[in-house]
Coordinates of C-alpha atoms and ligand atoms in Angstrom, one line a residue:
M1 CA -44.1 88.6 158.1
A2 CA -47.5 87.1 159.1
A3 CA -50.4 89.5 158.9
S4 CA -51.0 89.3 162.7
S5 CA -47.4 90.1 163.6
L6 CA -47.3 92.9 161.0
L7 CA -50.4 94.4 162.7
R8 CA -48.9 94.0 166.1
S9 CA -45.6 95.7 165.2
T10 CA -47.5 98.5 163.5
F11 CA -49.6 99.2 166.5
L12 CA -46.9 98.8 169.0
S13 CA -45.1 101.7 167.4
S14 CA -48.3 103.8 167.5
P15 CA -48.9 106.4 170.1
F16 CA -52.2 104.7 170.9
N17 CA -50.4 101.8 172.6
H18 CA -50.1 103.9 175.8
H19 CA -53.7 104.2 176.3
H20 CA -54.4 101.6 179.0
H21 CA -51.3 102.5 180.9
Q22 CA -51.9 103.9 184.4
P23 CA -49.2 105.9 186.2
T24 CA -47.8 103.8 189.0
T25 CA -45.9 106.3 191.1
C26 CA -48.2 109.3 190.9
K27 CA -51.9 109.8 191.8
Q28 CA -54.5 108.0 189.7
P29 CA -56.0 110.3 187.2
I30 CA -59.0 112.3 188.5
I31 CA -59.4 114.4 185.4
H32 CA -61.2 113.7 182.2
F33 CA -61.3 110.0 182.9
T34 CA -63.9 109.7 180.2
Q35 CA -61.2 110.8 177.7
I36 CA -58.8 108.1 178.7
K37 CA -61.7 105.6 178.7
A38 CA -62.9 106.8 175.4
S39 CA -59.5 106.1 174.0
S40 CA -60.1 102.4 174.5
S41 CA -62.1 102.6 171.3
S42 CA -58.8 103.4 169.6
P43 CA -56.8 100.7 167.8
D44 CA -54.9 98.5 170.2
A45 CA -53.4 95.4 168.8
S46 CA -52.5 94.0 172.2
S47 CA -56.1 92.9 172.6
S48 CA -57.8 90.7 170.0
S49 CA -61.2 91.9 171.1
A50 CA -60.3 95.6 170.5
A51 CA -62.0 95.8 167.2
A52 CA -65.3 94.4 168.5
N53 CA -65.1 96.7 171.6
S54 CA -64.3 99.6 169.4
T55 CA -67.5 99.2 167.4
A56 CA -69.6 98.7 170.6
Q57 CA -68.1 101.8 172.2
A58 CA -68.5 103.9 169.1
V59 CA -72.3 103.1 169.2
K60 CA -72.4 103.7 172.9
H61 CA -70.7 107.1 172.6
R62 CA -73.0 108.4 169.9
R63 CA -74.6 111.4 171.5
P64 CA -78.4 111.9 171.4
T65 CA -79.5 113.6 168.2
N66 CA -80.8 116.7 170.0
E67 CA -77.3 117.3 171.5
N68 CA -74.4 119.1 169.8
I69 CA -70.7 118.5 170.8
R70 CA -70.7 121.4 173.3
D71 CA -73.9 119.9 175.0
E72 CA -72.2 116.6 175.1
A73 CA -69.0 118.0 176.7
R74 CA -71.2 119.6 179.4
R75 CA -72.2 116.2 180.6
H76 CA -68.5 115.2 181.0
T77 CA -67.4 118.1 183.3
S78 CA -64.7 117.1 185.7
S79 CA -63.0 118.6 188.8
H80 CA -59.3 119.3 189.1
N81 CA -56.9 121.6 190.9
F82 CA -55.1 123.1 188.0
S83 CA -54.8 126.8 187.7
A84 CA -52.7 129.6 186.1
K85 CA -52.0 133.2 186.6
Y86 CA -50.0 136.1 185.2
V87 CA -46.6 136.8 186.7
P88 CA -43.9 139.2 185.6
F89 CA -41.8 137.5 182.9
N90 CA -38.6 136.0 184.3
A91 CA -39.5 137.3 187.7
D92 CA -37.3 137.4 190.7
P93 CA -38.1 134.2 192.6
N94 CA -39.1 136.3 195.6
S95 CA -41.6 138.4 193.6
T96 CA -45.2 138.1 194.8
E97 CA -46.7 140.1 192.0
S98 CA -49.4 138.2 190.1
Y99 CA -52.7 138.7 188.4
S100 CA -55.7 136.6 187.7
L101 CA -56.1 135.7 184.0
D102 CA -59.5 137.3 184.3
E103 CA -57.8 140.7 184.8
I104 CA -57.1 142.9 181.8
V105 CA -53.4 143.4 182.1
Y106 CA -50.6 143.2 179.6
R107 CA -47.6 144.6 181.5
S108 CA -46.0 144.1 184.9
R109 CA -45.9 146.9 187.5
S110 CA -42.4 147.8 186.3
G111 CA -43.6 147.9 182.7
G112 CA -42.0 144.5 181.8
L113 CA -43.5 141.6 180.0
L114 CA -45.9 139.1 181.7
D115 CA -45.9 135.3 181.5
V116 CA -48.7 132.8 182.2
Q117 CA -47.5 130.7 185.1
H118 CA -49.1 127.3 185.7
D119 CA -49.4 125.6 189.1
M120 CA -46.7 123.2 188.3
D121 CA -47.0 121.3 191.6
A122 CA -50.6 120.5 190.7
L123 CA -49.6 119.3 187.2
R124 CA -46.7 117.3 188.7
E125 CA -49.2 115.2 190.7
F126 CA -49.5 113.2 187.4
D127 CA -46.4 111.8 185.8
G128 CA -45.1 112.2 182.3
E129 CA -46.6 108.9 181.2
Y130 CA -50.0 110.0 182.3
W131 CA -49.8 113.3 180.4
R132 CA -48.5 111.6 177.3
A133 CA -51.3 109.0 177.3
L134 CA -53.9 111.7 178.0
F135 CA -52.7 113.9 175.1
D136 CA -52.4 111.0 172.8
S137 CA -55.9 109.8 173.6
R138 CA -57.3 113.1 172.3
V139 CA -55.6 113.3 168.9
G140 CA -57.9 113.3 165.9
K141 CA -61.2 113.1 167.8
T142 CA -64.2 115.4 167.5
T143 CA -64.8 115.6 171.2
W144 CA -65.3 119.2 172.3
P145 CA -62.9 120.9 172.8
Y146 CA -60.2 118.3 172.7
G147 CA -60.4 117.8 168.9
S148 CA -58.3 120.9 168.8
G149 CA -54.5 120.4 168.9
V150 CA -54.5 123.3 171.4
W151 CA -57.4 122.3 173.6
S152 CA -56.2 118.7 173.7
K153 CA -53.7 120.2 176.1
K154 CA -56.3 122.3 177.9
E155 CA -54.9 121.6 181.4
W156 CA -51.6 123.2 180.3
V157 CA -53.2 126.1 178.5
L158 CA -56.2 127.6 180.2
P159 CA -57.1 125.0 182.8
E160 CA -59.9 127.0 184.4
I161 CA -61.9 128.1 181.3
D162 CA -65.3 126.5 180.8
G163 CA -65.6 124.4 177.6
D164 CA -68.7 126.5 176.9
D165 CA -66.6 129.7 176.5
I166 CA -64.0 128.2 174.2
V167 CA -63.9 129.5 170.6
S168 CA -62.2 126.9 168.5
A169 CA -61.9 125.8 164.9
F170 CA -60.2 122.6 165.9
E171 CA -56.9 124.2 165.1
G172 CA -53.5 122.5 165.5
N173 CA -52.7 118.9 164.8
S174 CA -50.8 120.1 161.8
N175 CA -48.8 118.0 159.5
L176 CA -45.2 117.2 160.5
F177 CA -44.0 116.7 157.0
W178 CA -41.0 114.5 156.2
A179 CA -39.0 116.6 153.8
E180 CA -37.4 113.6 152.2
R181 CA -36.4 115.0 148.8
F182 CA -35.4 118.5 150.0
G183 CA -33.3 117.0 152.7
K184 CA -31.6 114.4 150.5
Q185 CA -31.1 116.6 147.4
F186 CA -30.0 119.9 148.9
L187 CA -28.6 119.0 152.3
G188 CA -27.7 115.4 152.4
M189 CA -30.0 115.0 155.4
N190 CA -32.3 112.0 156.1
D191 CA -34.2 113.2 159.1
L192 CA -35.5 116.6 158.1
W193 CA -39.1 117.6 158.9
V194 CA -41.3 120.6 158.2
K195 CA -43.9 121.4 160.8
H196 CA -46.7 122.9 158.7
C197 CA -48.3 125.3 161.2
G198 CA -49.5 127.4 158.3
I199 CA -51.7 124.7 156.9
S200 CA -54.5 125.7 159.2
H201 CA -57.8 127.5 159.6
T202 CA -56.6 131.0 158.6
G203 CA -53.3 129.9 157.0
S204 CA -50.8 130.7 159.8
F205 CA -49.7 129.5 163.2
K206 CA -51.5 132.5 164.7
D207 CA -54.7 130.3 165.0
L208 CA -53.0 128.4 167.8
G209 CA -52.7 131.5 170.0
M210 CA -55.9 133.2 168.9
T211 CA -58.2 130.4 169.9
V212 CA -56.9 130.9 173.4
L213 CA -57.1 134.7 173.5
V214 CA -60.5 135.0 171.9
S215 CA -61.8 132.2 174.2
Q216 CA -60.6 134.2 177.2
V217 CA -62.2 137.3 175.8
N218 CA -65.5 135.4 175.3
R219 CA -65.3 134.5 179.0
L220 CA -64.5 138.1 180.1
R221 CA -67.5 139.4 178.1
K222 CA -69.8 136.9 179.7
M223 CA -68.4 138.1 183.1
K224 CA -69.4 141.6 182.0
R225 CA -65.8 142.8 181.9
P226 CA -65.3 146.0 179.8
V227 CA -64.3 144.4 176.5
V228 CA -66.2 145.9 173.6
G229 CA -63.9 144.7 170.9
V230 CA -60.5 143.0 170.3
G231 CA -57.7 144.8 168.4
C232 CA -54.3 144.1 167.0
A233 CA -51.5 145.6 164.9
S234 CA -50.5 143.2 162.2
T235 CA -48.3 142.2 159.3
G236 CA -51.3 140.2 158.0
D237 CA -51.5 136.9 159.9
T238 CA -52.5 138.0 163.4
S239 CA -55.2 140.1 161.9
A240 CA -56.5 137.2 159.8
A241 CA -56.7 134.9 162.8
L242 CA -58.2 137.5 165.1
S243 CA -60.9 138.5 162.7
A244 CA -61.8 134.8 162.0
Y245 CA -62.1 133.8 165.6
C246 CA -63.9 137.0 166.6
A247 CA -66.4 136.5 163.7
S248 CA -67.0 133.0 164.8
A249 CA -67.9 134.2 168.4
G250 CA -69.7 137.4 167.3
I251 CA -67.1 139.7 168.9
P252 CA -66.1 142.9 167.1
S253 CA -62.5 142.9 165.9
I254 CA -60.4 145.9 164.9
V255 CA -57.2 145.6 163.0
F256 CA -54.4 148.1 162.3
L257 CA -52.5 147.2 159.1
P258 CA -49.4 149.0 157.7
A259 CA -50.7 150.3 154.3
N260 CA -49.3 148.5 151.3
R261 CA -47.0 146.2 153.3
I262 CA -49.1 143.0 153.5
S263 CA -50.2 140.6 150.8
L264 CA -53.5 141.0 149.1
A265 CA -54.6 137.5 150.4
Q266 CA -53.9 138.6 153.9
L267 CA -55.7 142.0 153.5
V268 CA -58.8 140.3 152.2
Q269 CA -59.0 137.9 155.2
P270 CA -60.1 140.5 157.9
I271 CA -62.2 142.3 155.3
A272 CA -64.2 139.1 154.5
N273 CA -64.5 138.2 158.2
G274 CA -66.1 141.6 159.0
A275 CA -63.3 143.2 161.0
F276 CA -63.0 147.0 161.3
V277 CA -59.9 147.4 159.2
L278 CA -57.7 150.5 159.5
S279 CA -55.0 150.8 156.8
I280 CA -52.4 153.1 158.3
D281 CA -49.6 154.9 156.6
T282 CA -46.8 153.6 158.7
D283 CA -44.9 150.3 159.2
F284 CA -45.8 147.5 161.6
D285 CA -43.8 149.0 164.5
G286 CA -45.8 152.2 164.0
C287 CA -49.1 150.3 164.0
M288 CA -48.0 148.4 167.2
Q289 CA -47.2 151.6 169.0
L290 CA -50.7 153.0 168.0
I291 CA -52.6 149.9 169.1
R292 CA -50.8 149.9 172.5
E293 CA -51.9 153.5 173.0
V294 CA -55.4 152.9 171.8
T295 CA -56.0 149.8 174.0
A296 CA -54.8 151.8 177.0
E297 CA -57.7 154.3 176.4
L298 CA -60.6 152.3 174.9
P299 CA -62.3 149.1 176.0
I300 CA -60.4 147.2 173.2
Y301 CA -58.6 144.0 174.3
L302 CA -55.1 143.7 172.9
A303 CA -54.6 140.6 170.8
N304 CA -50.9 140.9 169.9
S305 CA -48.4 138.5 171.4
L306 CA -47.4 141.2 173.9
N307 CA -50.5 139.6 175.5
S308 CA -49.0 136.4 177.0
L309 CA -52.2 134.4 176.6
R310 CA -51.4 134.0 172.9
L311 CA -48.2 132.1 173.7
E312 CA -50.1 129.5 175.7
G313 CA -51.8 128.4 172.6
Q314 CA -48.7 128.7 170.4
K315 CA -46.6 126.6 172.7
T316 CA -48.8 123.5 171.9
A317 CA -47.1 123.3 168.5
A318 CA -43.9 122.2 170.4
I319 CA -45.8 119.6 172.4
E320 CA -47.3 118.4 169.2
I321 CA -43.9 117.9 167.6
L322 CA -42.8 115.7 170.5
Q323 CA -46.1 113.8 170.3
Q324 CA -45.7 113.3 166.6
F325 CA -42.2 111.8 167.1
D326 CA -43.8 109.5 169.7
W327 CA -42.2 111.6 172.5
Q328 CA -38.7 111.6 171.1
V329 CA -36.9 114.9 171.1
P330 CA -35.5 116.3 167.9
D331 CA -32.0 117.8 167.8
W332 CA -32.9 121.1 166.3
V333 CA -36.0 123.2 165.8
I334 CA -35.8 126.3 163.5
V335 CA -38.3 129.1 163.8
P336 CA -38.6 132.3 161.8
G337 CA -38.8 135.3 164.1
G338 CA -40.4 138.8 163.8
N339 CA -42.2 140.1 166.9
L340 CA -40.5 137.1 168.7
G341 CA -43.3 135.7 170.6
N342 CA -43.2 132.3 168.8
I343 CA -39.7 131.4 169.6
Y344 CA -40.4 131.7 173.3
A345 CA -43.7 129.8 172.8
F346 CA -41.7 126.9 171.4
Y347 CA -39.2 127.1 174.2
K348 CA -42.0 127.1 176.8
G349 CA -43.8 124.1 175.2
F350 CA -40.6 122.0 175.1
H351 CA -39.6 123.1 178.6
M352 CA -42.9 122.2 180.2
C353 CA -42.7 118.7 178.6
K354 CA -39.3 118.3 180.2
E355 CA -40.3 119.7 183.5
L356 CA -43.3 117.4 183.7
G357 CA -41.4 114.3 182.7
L358 CA -42.9 113.7 179.2
V359 CA -39.4 113.9 177.8
D360 CA -35.9 114.1 179.2
K361 CA -34.2 116.9 177.2
M362 CA -34.7 120.0 175.1
P363 CA -34.0 120.5 171.4
R364 CA -31.6 123.3 170.4
L365 CA -33.6 126.3 169.1
V366 CA -32.6 128.4 166.1
C367 CA -34.4 131.7 165.4
A368 CA -34.1 132.9 161.8
Q369 CA -34.6 136.5 160.7
A370 CA -34.7 138.3 157.4
A371 CA -31.5 140.3 157.0
N372 CA -33.7 143.3 156.2
A373 CA -35.4 143.1 159.6
N374 CA -32.7 141.6 161.9
P375 CA -32.6 143.3 165.3
L376 CA -32.3 139.9 167.1
Y377 CA -29.6 138.7 164.8
L378 CA -27.5 141.9 165.4
Y379 CA -28.0 141.6 169.2
Y380 CA -26.9 137.9 169.1
K381 CA -23.9 138.7 167.0
S382 CA -22.9 141.4 169.5
G383 CA -22.6 138.7 172.1
W384 CA -25.9 139.9 173.6
K385 CA -24.2 143.2 174.6
E386 CA -26.7 145.8 173.6
F387 CA -30.1 145.6 172.0
K388 CA -30.9 148.2 169.4
S389 CA -34.2 148.3 167.5
V390 CA -33.8 148.8 163.7
K391 CA -35.8 150.4 160.9
A392 CA -37.1 147.3 159.2
N393 CA -36.7 147.4 155.4
T394 CA -39.0 145.9 152.9
T395 CA -38.7 142.1 152.7
F396 CA -40.5 139.4 150.8
A397 CA -40.9 137.8 154.2
S398 CA -43.3 140.7 154.9
A399 CA -44.9 139.2 158.0
I400 CA -41.6 139.5 159.8
Q401 CA -40.7 143.0 158.7
I402 CA -40.5 144.1 162.3
G403 CA -37.7 146.3 163.7
D404 CA -38.7 146.7 167.3
P405 CA -40.0 143.3 168.5
V406 CA -42.1 143.4 171.7
S407 CA -40.9 140.0 172.9
I408 CA -37.2 140.6 172.6
D409 CA -36.6 139.6 176.2
R410 CA -38.6 136.4 175.8
A411 CA -36.6 135.5 172.7
V412 CA -33.3 136.0 174.4
Y413 CA -34.4 134.0 177.3
A414 CA -35.5 131.1 175.1
L415 CA -32.2 131.1 173.1
K416 CA -29.9 131.4 176.1
N417 CA -31.7 128.5 177.8
S418 CA -31.7 126.2 174.8
N419 CA -28.1 126.7 173.6
G420 CA -29.8 128.5 170.8
I421 CA -28.5 130.2 167.6
V422 CA -29.7 133.2 165.5
E423 CA -29.3 133.2 161.8
E424 CA -30.3 135.6 159.0
A425 CA -31.3 135.4 155.4
T426 CA -30.8 137.9 152.6
E427 CA -33.7 138.4 150.1
E428 CA -32.0 136.3 147.5
E429 CA -31.2 133.5 150.0
L430 CA -34.8 133.3 151.3
M431 CA -36.4 133.4 147.9
D432 CA -34.0 130.7 146.5
A433 CA -34.7 128.5 149.5
M434 CA -38.4 128.9 149.1
A435 CA -38.1 128.0 145.4
Q436 CA -35.9 125.0 146.1
A437 CA -38.4 123.7 148.7
D438 CA -41.3 124.3 146.3
S439 CA -39.4 122.4 143.6
T440 CA -39.5 119.3 145.9
G441 CA -43.3 119.5 146.3
M442 CA -43.9 121.9 149.1
F443 CA -45.5 125.3 148.6
I444 CA -44.1 127.4 151.4
C445 CA -44.2 131.0 152.5
P446 CA -41.1 133.3 152.3
H447 CA -40.8 133.2 156.1
T448 CA -40.3 129.5 155.9
G449 CA -37.7 130.3 153.3
V450 CA -35.9 132.3 156.0
A451 CA -35.9 129.3 158.3
L452 CA -34.7 127.0 155.5
T453 CA -31.9 129.4 154.8
A454 CA -30.8 129.2 158.4
L455 CA -30.8 125.4 158.1
I456 CA -28.8 125.5 154.8
K457 CA -26.2 127.8 156.5
L458 CA -25.9 125.7 159.6
R459 CA -25.7 122.5 157.6
N460 CA -23.0 123.9 155.3
S461 CA -21.0 125.1 158.3
G462 CA -21.3 121.6 159.8
V463 CA -23.2 122.9 162.9
I464 CA -26.1 120.8 162.0
G465 CA -25.1 117.2 161.1
P466 CA -26.4 115.1 158.2
T467 CA -28.3 112.7 160.5
D468 CA -29.5 115.3 163.0
R469 CA -33.2 115.2 163.4
T470 CA -34.2 118.7 162.5
V471 CA -37.6 120.4 162.4
V472 CA -38.2 123.6 160.4
V473 CA -41.3 125.4 161.5
S474 CA -43.4 126.6 158.5
T475 CA -45.4 129.5 159.8
A476 CA -47.8 130.5 157.0
H477 CA -49.5 129.0 153.9
G478 CA -47.7 129.6 150.6
L479 CA -51.0 130.5 149.0
K480 CA -51.0 133.8 151.0
F481 CA -47.8 134.8 149.2
T482 CA -48.3 133.9 145.6
Q483 CA -47.2 137.4 144.3
S484 CA -43.7 136.8 145.6
K485 CA -43.6 133.5 143.8
I486 CA -44.9 135.0 140.6
D487 CA -42.2 137.8 140.8
Y488 CA -39.5 135.2 141.4
H489 CA -40.6 132.7 138.6
S490 CA -41.0 135.6 136.2
K491 CA -37.4 136.7 137.0
E492 CA -38.8 140.2 137.7
I493 CA -36.9 140.9 140.8
K494 CA -34.2 143.6 140.6
D495 CA -30.7 142.4 141.4
M496 CA -31.8 138.8 141.9
A497 CA -30.7 136.0 139.7
C498 CA -33.8 133.9 140.6
R499 CA -31.7 130.7 140.0
Y500 CA -34.5 128.3 140.5
A501 CA -37.1 130.2 138.4
N502 CA -39.4 128.0 136.4
P503 CA -41.2 130.4 134.1
P504 CA -44.0 129.1 131.8
V505 CA -43.0 128.6 128.1
Q506 CA -45.0 130.6 125.6
V507 CA -45.8 128.4 122.6
N508 CA -47.8 128.8 119.4
A509 CA -51.0 126.9 119.1
D510 CA -49.9 124.4 116.5
F511 CA -48.8 120.7 116.9
G512 CA -45.3 121.2 115.5
S513 CA -44.4 124.0 117.9
V514 CA -45.8 122.1 120.9
M515 CA -43.9 118.9 119.8
D516 CA -40.6 120.9 119.4
V517 CA -40.7 122.3 123.0
L518 CA -41.8 119.0 124.5
K519 CA -39.0 117.1 122.8
K520 CA -36.4 119.7 124.0
Y521 CA -37.8 119.4 127.5
L522 CA -37.8 115.6 127.5
L523 CA -34.3 115.5 126.2
S524 CA -33.1 117.8 129.0
K525 CA -34.7 115.3 131.5
D526 CA -33.6 112.0 130.0
S527 CA -30.3 111.5 128.2
K528 CA -31.6 108.2 126.8
Y529 CA -34.5 109.8 124.9
Ligands
PLP601 C1 -45.8 134.0 158.7 C2 -45.1 134.4 159.9 N1 -43.9 133.9 160.2 C3 -43.2 134.2 161.3 C4 -43.7 135.2 162.2 C5 -42.8 135.5 163.3 O1 -43.5 135.2 164.5 P1 -43.1 136.0 165.8 O2 -43.7 137.4 165.6 O3 -43.8 135.3 166.9 O4 -41.7 136.0 165.9 C6 -44.9 135.9 161.9 C7 -45.4 137.0 162.7 O5 -44.7 137.8 163.2 C8 -45.6 135.5 160.7 O6 -46.8 136.0 160.4
LIG602 N1 -46.5 138.5 162.0 C1 -47.4 139.1 162.9 C2 -46.8 140.3 163.6 C3 -47.5 140.6 164.9 O1 -47.1 139.5 165.7 P1 -47.9 139.1 167.1 O2 -47.6 137.7 167.2 O3 -47.3 140.0 168.1 O4 -49.3 139.4 166.9 C4 -48.7 139.4 162.2 O5 -49.1 138.6 161.4 O6 -49.4 140.4 162.4

């Protein structure tokens, strides 16, 4: 193929090729026009002068040296009609109950969950093509705040917040990894993907929600609302994200941790970030109960996903997956579940994309739980008859050791409306799955092992087909959970065969001994040797 046609075919399949497209049936864009225009400096093979323009624009867009990216963003403020408010979750269509996002409220009048409801009519004034092009134009830039994978969807997240109030580490835009070898070797699959939400600022997907929550707190504090600090109960990841984002904004953070139930790496994160850390002699559910009581009494803002603001950020991971597939919808998305906010966040992200015409269907969702902490699984297996919280037992997937999930209603809604499935993983299954994935070049956390187990089971039973495009959501960085890997590879886990263990070989420090073990190893790898 000639170089020019190769270039053209490469760029035509790129998301950047939408940039100059204007919606025909809907209103012309009035928002962030500079963003769309700026995108003309992106590669576009359809114009031969693109490269020259790109250089000229890059120079033109260089901000004055006395300006930072926030200052620069201030010059590009735009007007729009987008808004959002709290409403009771899954409210009766006749309900008029609602709250401003500037109010401090976590529950509806009846004590139920809340949801952030966007003015969908205002968003619908722009068609799917417009939103796709806008979001695509912001990927990978350093423009404040759109360089973030969350804030690149600002109009759908917190449309009314001022860019100045945003606290962001340019989170999101995480790798959608093609699990080629794992898919082929263990599952006979050719279209398996792992969305690495844990390869992020604090090493888990919680960054996506926390940037939104802490930004709103920043705004509330500037408005002199009574928020002295922000607090959470945590199994280790929420606390890490909360303390990092608060530290970056100079806001006090308070974290309640179940003593001896989180990894050392997770414990040290809030300590290093200057949070006020309480190690409490109870489990996560006990900590959650305490933080709810405390935040009802003291001017401490609640940062757990009971607070629906968090899910607005987390839902952008779903939008990002669609974007990374060039707006094609995968068949399955598998999410490990604990407190159960994230499975709803994914549902909401996919659903908004469908509602606003960016895509035409939804993927089927699977929520995966550890068998030692499986209240959702038991509820699903009962045919959604009766929900009973459980006493969560110790699990290597320690961040989902949760027996009384606050977002149970949200999870059930998400699963029922996406033809969803719930699966579970025993300790042996999740650790084996983690080791198998690691052996193909990943370095995943045990929670991702839970999700991979669900995939293995659904694949083995034929529910998921060999060519189904499937995304497994990886929720935390494997480096936070090295002790579990050490235990596994040392075969030091009681009642576990550790079938994929790869322990180091002890060898004497002499040439002959080293040669002996190496020859044995090479023989086992290559029969021709
Ligand atoms: C690493 C990890 N994976 C999965 C989850 C489950 O997410 P959710 O509580 O939203 O169900 C959590 C937290 O609960 C987590 O920290
Ligand atoms: N895994 C979580 C548990 C709390 O979940 P949240 O989403 O409600 O904050 C953690 O890391 O603390």
